[in-house]
PDB file of C-alpha atoms in Angstrom:
ATOM      1  CA  MET A   1      10.333  23.886 -28.001  1.00 86.00           C
ATOM      2  CA  ALA A   2      10.539  21.661 -31.065  1.00 89.00           C
ATOM      3  CA  ALA A   3      10.655  18.564 -28.847  1.00 91.00           C
ATOM      4  CA  LEU A   4       7.455  19.686 -27.124  1.00 92.00           C
ATOM      5  CA  THR A   5       5.758  20.044 -30.508  1.00 90.00           C
ATOM      6  CA  TRP A   6       6.763  16.500 -31.458  1.00 94.00           C
ATOM      7  CA  LEU A   7       5.376  15.207 -28.167  1.00 95.00           C
ATOM      8  CA  LEU A   8       2.066  17.043 -28.601  1.00 96.00           C
ATOM      9  CA  ILE A   9       1.362  15.508 -32.024  1.00 96.00           C
ATOM     10  CA  PRO A  10       0.829  11.953 -30.663  1.00 96.00           C
ATOM     11  CA  LEU A  11      -1.122  13.379 -27.728  1.00 97.00           C
ATOM     12  CA  PHE A  12      -3.561  15.150 -30.065  1.00 97.00           C
ATOM     13  CA  ALA A  13      -3.780  12.018 -32.205  1.00 98.00           C
ATOM     14  CA  ALA A  14      -4.643   9.903 -29.146  1.00 98.00           C
ATOM     15  CA  VAL A  15      -7.311  12.375 -28.021  1.00 98.00           C
ATOM     16  CA  GLY A  16      -8.773  12.457 -31.523  1.00 98.00           C
ATOM     17  CA  ALA A  17      -8.771   8.660 -31.697  1.00 98.00           C
ATOM     18  CA  ALA A  18     -10.552   8.429 -28.330  1.00 98.00           C
ATOM     19  CA  ILE A  19     -13.224  10.898 -29.474  1.00 97.00           C
ATOM     20  CA  TRP A  20     -13.707   8.999 -32.750  1.00 97.00           C
ATOM     21  CA  ALA A  21     -13.891   5.634 -30.940  1.00 97.00           C
ATOM     22  CA  SER A  22     -16.536   6.888 -28.530  1.00 95.00           C
ATOM     23  CA  TRP A  23     -18.560   8.271 -31.455  1.00 93.00           C
ATOM     24  CA  ALA A  24     -18.210   5.048 -33.474  1.00 92.00           C
ATOM     25  CA  ALA A  25     -19.301   2.890 -30.513  1.00 91.00           C
ATOM     26  CA  ARG A  26     -22.411   4.928 -29.740  1.00 86.00           C
ATOM     27  CA  ASN A  27     -25.759   3.205 -29.384  1.00 77.00           C
ATOM     28  CA  ARG A  28     -27.649   3.400 -32.688  1.00 73.00           C
ATOM     29  CA  THR A  29     -30.692   1.233 -31.997  1.00 68.00           C
ATOM     30  CA  THR A  30     -33.350   3.888 -32.641  1.00 68.00           C
ATOM     31  CA  GLY A  31     -34.028   2.743 -36.227  1.00 67.00           C
ATOM     32  CA  ASP A  32     -34.222  -0.956 -35.404  1.00 74.00           C
ATOM     33  CA  VAL A  33     -37.867  -0.879 -34.321  1.00 76.00           C
ATOM     34  CA  ALA A  34     -39.126   0.219 -37.740  1.00 75.00           C
ATOM     35  CA  GLU A  35     -36.832  -2.244 -39.519  1.00 82.00           C
ATOM     36  CA  LEU A  36     -37.980  -5.139 -37.349  1.00 85.00           C
ATOM     37  CA  ALA A  37     -41.634  -4.224 -37.909  1.00 86.00           C
ATOM     38  CA  GLY A  38     -41.045  -4.185 -41.662  1.00 88.00           C
ATOM     39  CA  TYR A  39     -39.329  -7.558 -41.503  1.00 90.00           C
ATOM     40  CA  SER A  40     -42.235  -8.956 -39.484  1.00 91.00           C
ATOM     41  CA  ARG A  41     -44.717  -7.727 -42.117  1.00 91.00           C
ATOM     42  CA  PHE A  42     -42.561  -9.280 -44.832  1.00 92.00           C
ATOM     43  CA  ARG A  43     -42.507 -12.660 -43.048  1.00 92.00           C
ATOM     44  CA  GLU A  44     -46.285 -12.561 -42.567  1.00 91.00           C
ATOM     45  CA  ALA A  45     -46.797 -11.778 -46.256  1.00 91.00           C
ATOM     46  CA  MET A  46     -44.530 -14.650 -47.296  1.00 92.00           C
ATOM     47  CA  GLU A  47     -46.326 -17.115 -44.985  1.00 89.00           C
ATOM     48  CA  LYS A  48     -49.770 -16.385 -46.441  1.00 85.00           C
ATOM     49  CA  SER A  49     -51.170 -19.103 -48.666  1.00 66.00           C
ATOM     50  CA  HIS A  50     -51.424 -18.310 -52.354  1.00 65.00           C
ATOM     51  CA  SER A  51     -54.837 -18.206 -54.027  1.00 59.00           C
ATOM     52  CA  GLY A  52     -53.530 -19.892 -57.209  1.00 59.00           C
ATOM     53  CA  THR A  53     -52.717 -23.519 -57.861  1.00 60.00           C
ATOM     54  CA  GLU A  54     -50.027 -25.233 -55.872  1.00 61.00           C
ATOM     55  CA  PRO A  55     -46.828 -26.170 -57.729  1.00 60.00           C
ATOM     56  CA  ALA A  56     -46.293 -29.877 -58.373  1.00 54.00           C
TER      57      ALA A  56
END
């Protein structure tokens, strides 16, 4: 019975690793749309011409 216990430990570890790997590799692109829109607004703000004098 002790040998069976020692064989089950790596089995449970492998199952746990597979569950963790599938969770870590999940698709997390839902927040990208807002971040890309913010970056686009930032680029547009940086491209606007300044109302002050131009540096020499």
